[in-house]
GROMACS .gro file of C-alpha atoms in nm:
model
  151
    1MET     CA    1  -0.014   1.371   1.499
    2ASP     CA    2  -0.260   1.556   1.730
    3ALA     CA    3  -0.099   1.456   2.042
    4GLU     CA    4   0.224   1.547   2.205
    5SER     CA    5   0.398   1.438   2.528
    6ASP     CA    6   0.617   1.606   2.774
    7GLU     CA    7   0.868   1.512   3.000
    8ARG     CA    8   0.605   1.417   3.295
    9GLY     CA    9   0.423   1.194   3.075
   10GLU     CA   10   0.129   1.398   3.043
   11VAL     CA   11  -0.032   1.406   2.696
   12ALA     CA   12  -0.151   1.723   2.535
   13VAL     CA   13  -0.387   1.725   2.260
   14SER     CA   14  -0.392   2.003   1.996
   15SER     CA   15  -0.688   2.222   1.943
   16ALA     CA   16  -0.667   2.238   1.570
   17PRO     CA   17  -0.950   2.161   1.402
   18ARG     CA   18  -0.990   1.824   1.191
   19PRO     CA   19  -1.108   1.884   0.824
   20ALA     CA   20  -1.200   1.527   0.834
   21THR     CA   21  -1.558   1.408   0.771
   22GLY     CA   22  -1.718   1.057   0.854
   23ASP     CA   23  -1.713   0.832   1.122
   24VAL     CA   24  -1.390   0.644   1.264
   25ARG     CA   25  -1.411   0.278   1.236
   26SER     CA   26  -1.162   0.061   1.436
   27GLY     CA   27  -0.812   0.073   1.230
   28GLU     CA   28  -0.958   0.322   0.977
   29ARG     CA   29  -0.832   0.677   0.901
   30VAL     CA   30  -1.044   0.980   0.946
   31LEU     CA   31  -1.154   1.090   0.607
   32GLY     CA   32  -1.049   1.416   0.462
   33SER     CA   33  -0.739   1.629   0.343
   34ARG     CA   34  -0.417   1.514   0.449
   35ALA     CA   35  -0.236   1.842   0.362
   36PRO     CA   36  -0.001   2.027   0.625
   37ALA     CA   37  -0.184   2.266   0.839
   38TYR     CA   38  -0.008   2.554   0.706
   39ILE     CA   39  -0.157   2.467   0.357
   40ARG     CA   40  -0.504   2.398   0.485
   41SER     CA   41  -0.493   2.779   0.649
   42SER     CA   42  -0.505   2.958   0.328
   43ARG     CA   43  -0.791   2.870   0.097
   44VAL     CA   44  -0.594   2.979  -0.232
   45LEU     CA   45  -0.299   2.747  -0.127
   46HIS     CA   46  -0.504   2.466  -0.029
   47LEU     CA   47  -0.675   2.484  -0.366
   48SER     CA   48  -0.356   2.500  -0.538
   49TRP     CA   49  -0.251   2.179  -0.352
   50GLN     CA   50  -0.537   2.012  -0.444
   51VAL     CA   51  -0.518   2.085  -0.797
   52GLY     CA   52  -0.160   1.976  -0.801
   53ILE     CA   53  -0.245   1.640  -0.643
   54PHE     CA   54  -0.537   1.577  -0.886
   55VAL     CA   55  -0.293   1.641  -1.205
   56VAL     CA   56  -0.021   1.429  -1.017
   57GLY     CA   57  -0.283   1.155  -0.951
   58LEU     CA   58  -0.447   1.158  -1.294
   59ALA     CA   59  -0.091   1.150  -1.467
   60VAL     CA   60  -0.009   0.835  -1.247
   61VAL     CA   61  -0.380   0.662  -1.320
   62GLY     CA   62  -0.336   0.746  -1.666
   63ALA     CA   63   0.020   0.571  -1.703
   64GLY     CA   64  -0.164   0.278  -1.527
   65ILE     CA   65  -0.435   0.283  -1.791
   66VAL     CA   66  -0.173   0.270  -2.088
   67MET     CA   67   0.002  -0.026  -1.860
   68LEU     CA   68  -0.313  -0.226  -1.899
   69PRO     CA   69  -0.250  -0.342  -2.253
   70LEU     CA   70   0.119  -0.297  -2.252
   71PRO     CA   71   0.397  -0.448  -2.039
   72GLY     CA   72   0.383  -0.309  -1.708
   73PRO     CA   73   0.212  -0.317  -1.355
   74GLY     CA   74  -0.113  -0.155  -1.491
   75TRP     CA   75  -0.360  -0.212  -1.183
   76LEU     CA   76  -0.075  -0.145  -0.931
   77VAL     CA   77  -0.022   0.178  -1.098
   78ILE     CA   78  -0.364   0.269  -1.102
   79PHE     CA   79  -0.414   0.195  -0.759
   80GLY     CA   80  -0.108   0.414  -0.678
   81GLY     CA   81  -0.257   0.707  -0.831
   82MET     CA   82  -0.594   0.645  -0.658
   83ALA     CA   83  -0.365   0.661  -0.328
   84ILE     CA   84  -0.217   0.990  -0.444
   85TRP     CA   85  -0.587   1.095  -0.499
   86ALA     CA   86  -0.676   0.982  -0.172
   87THR     CA   87  -0.440   1.204   0.021
   88GLU     CA   88  -0.661   1.484  -0.050
   89PHE     CA   89  -1.047   1.353  -0.172
   90VAL     CA   90  -1.276   1.180   0.044
   91TRP     CA   91  -1.423   0.992  -0.275
   92ALA     CA   92  -1.108   0.829  -0.366
   93GLN     CA   93  -1.039   0.761   0.025
   94LEU     CA   94  -1.392   0.597  -0.012
   95VAL     CA   95  -1.305   0.398  -0.331
   96LEU     CA   96  -0.988   0.278  -0.175
   97ARG     CA   97  -1.151   0.154   0.133
   98TRP     CA   98  -1.436   0.010  -0.059
   99THR     CA   99  -1.185  -0.187  -0.279
  100LYS     CA  100  -0.951  -0.301   0.043
  101HIS     CA  101  -1.274  -0.448   0.179
  102LYS     CA  102  -1.357  -0.636  -0.137
  103VAL     CA  103  -1.001  -0.764  -0.189
  104THR     CA  104  -1.001  -0.871   0.205
  105GLU     CA  105  -1.345  -1.040   0.143
  106ALA     CA  106  -1.220  -1.244  -0.159
  107THR     CA  107  -0.909  -1.343   0.022
  108GLN     CA  108  -1.094  -1.484   0.287
  109ARG     CA  109  -1.333  -1.690   0.044
  110ALA     CA  110  -1.010  -1.810  -0.128
  111LEU     CA  111  -0.894  -1.948   0.171
  112ASP     CA  112  -1.204  -2.145   0.256
  113PRO     CA  113  -1.114  -2.528   0.220
  114LYS     CA  114  -1.420  -2.606  -0.013
  115VAL     CA  115  -1.317  -2.304  -0.234
  116ARG     CA  116  -0.954  -2.412  -0.250
  117ARG     CA  117  -1.031  -2.766  -0.333
  118ARG     CA  118  -1.258  -2.677  -0.611
  119ASN     CA  119  -1.000  -2.433  -0.743
  120ILE     CA  120  -0.736  -2.711  -0.727
  121ILE     CA  121  -0.973  -2.944  -0.913
  122LEU     CA  122  -1.066  -2.690  -1.187
  123THR     CA  123  -0.674  -2.618  -1.248
  124THR     CA  124  -0.612  -2.966  -1.252
  125VAL     CA  125  -0.877  -3.036  -1.510
  126GLY     CA  126  -0.774  -2.741  -1.698
  127LEU     CA  127  -0.407  -2.862  -1.704
  128VAL     CA  128  -0.490  -3.203  -1.838
  129ILE     CA  129  -0.731  -3.071  -2.124
  130ILE     CA  130  -0.449  -2.829  -2.231
  131ALA     CA  131  -0.182  -3.148  -2.197
  132VAL     CA  132  -0.425  -3.336  -2.449
  133LEU     CA  133  -0.469  -3.094  -2.700
  134VAL     CA  134  -0.065  -3.028  -2.691
  135GLY     CA  135  -0.051  -3.408  -2.761
  136VAL     CA  136  -0.295  -3.408  -3.022
  137TYR     CA  137  -0.115  -3.126  -3.205
  138VAL     CA  138   0.226  -3.292  -3.154
  139TRP     CA  139   0.068  -3.643  -3.292
  140LYS     CA  140  -0.079  -3.475  -3.591
  141PHE     CA  141   0.173  -3.228  -3.686
  142GLY     CA  142   0.510  -3.339  -3.509
  143ILE     CA  143   0.737  -3.105  -3.312
  144THR     CA  144   0.857  -2.844  -3.579
  145MET     CA  145   0.927  -2.508  -3.460
  146PRO     CA  146   0.809  -2.232  -3.644
  147TRP     CA  147   1.121  -2.057  -3.684
  148LYS     CA  148   1.274  -2.383  -3.872
  149ILE     CA  149   0.996  -2.432  -4.127
  150GLU     CA  150   1.113  -2.424  -4.471
  151ARG     CA  151   0.896  -2.287  -4.728
   0.00000   0.00000   0.00000
């Protein structure tokens, strides 16, 4: 944090340069590296830090991609890896910002009463179709569990 206060209630702002770029919107963080100052002070150390963050983020995103067809929270892990990358890379911060914006828009659209009514009607129609198909199957073949079929 850039601000400190003393006993008299005065606020002293540090003069450390911010490596961030981009404009600051309400509620959004400044873009750029979030590495500690002692790491940013050395070019070699900062580059090593970025390589480490990239490798860890790549491993997490790779695990998430593997979890997409396999059991596991694939998308959640992928976004976790993107969040790791976003601690250092502006492009990942922009991707996460865009994703958050799109998810917020989709949430607002889903809460619209007309859209909710349409979704409830479509879900009901889908469940009725599935119930009819299950009924036709049971009427035609009866209730015989697959593991109890005698050959």
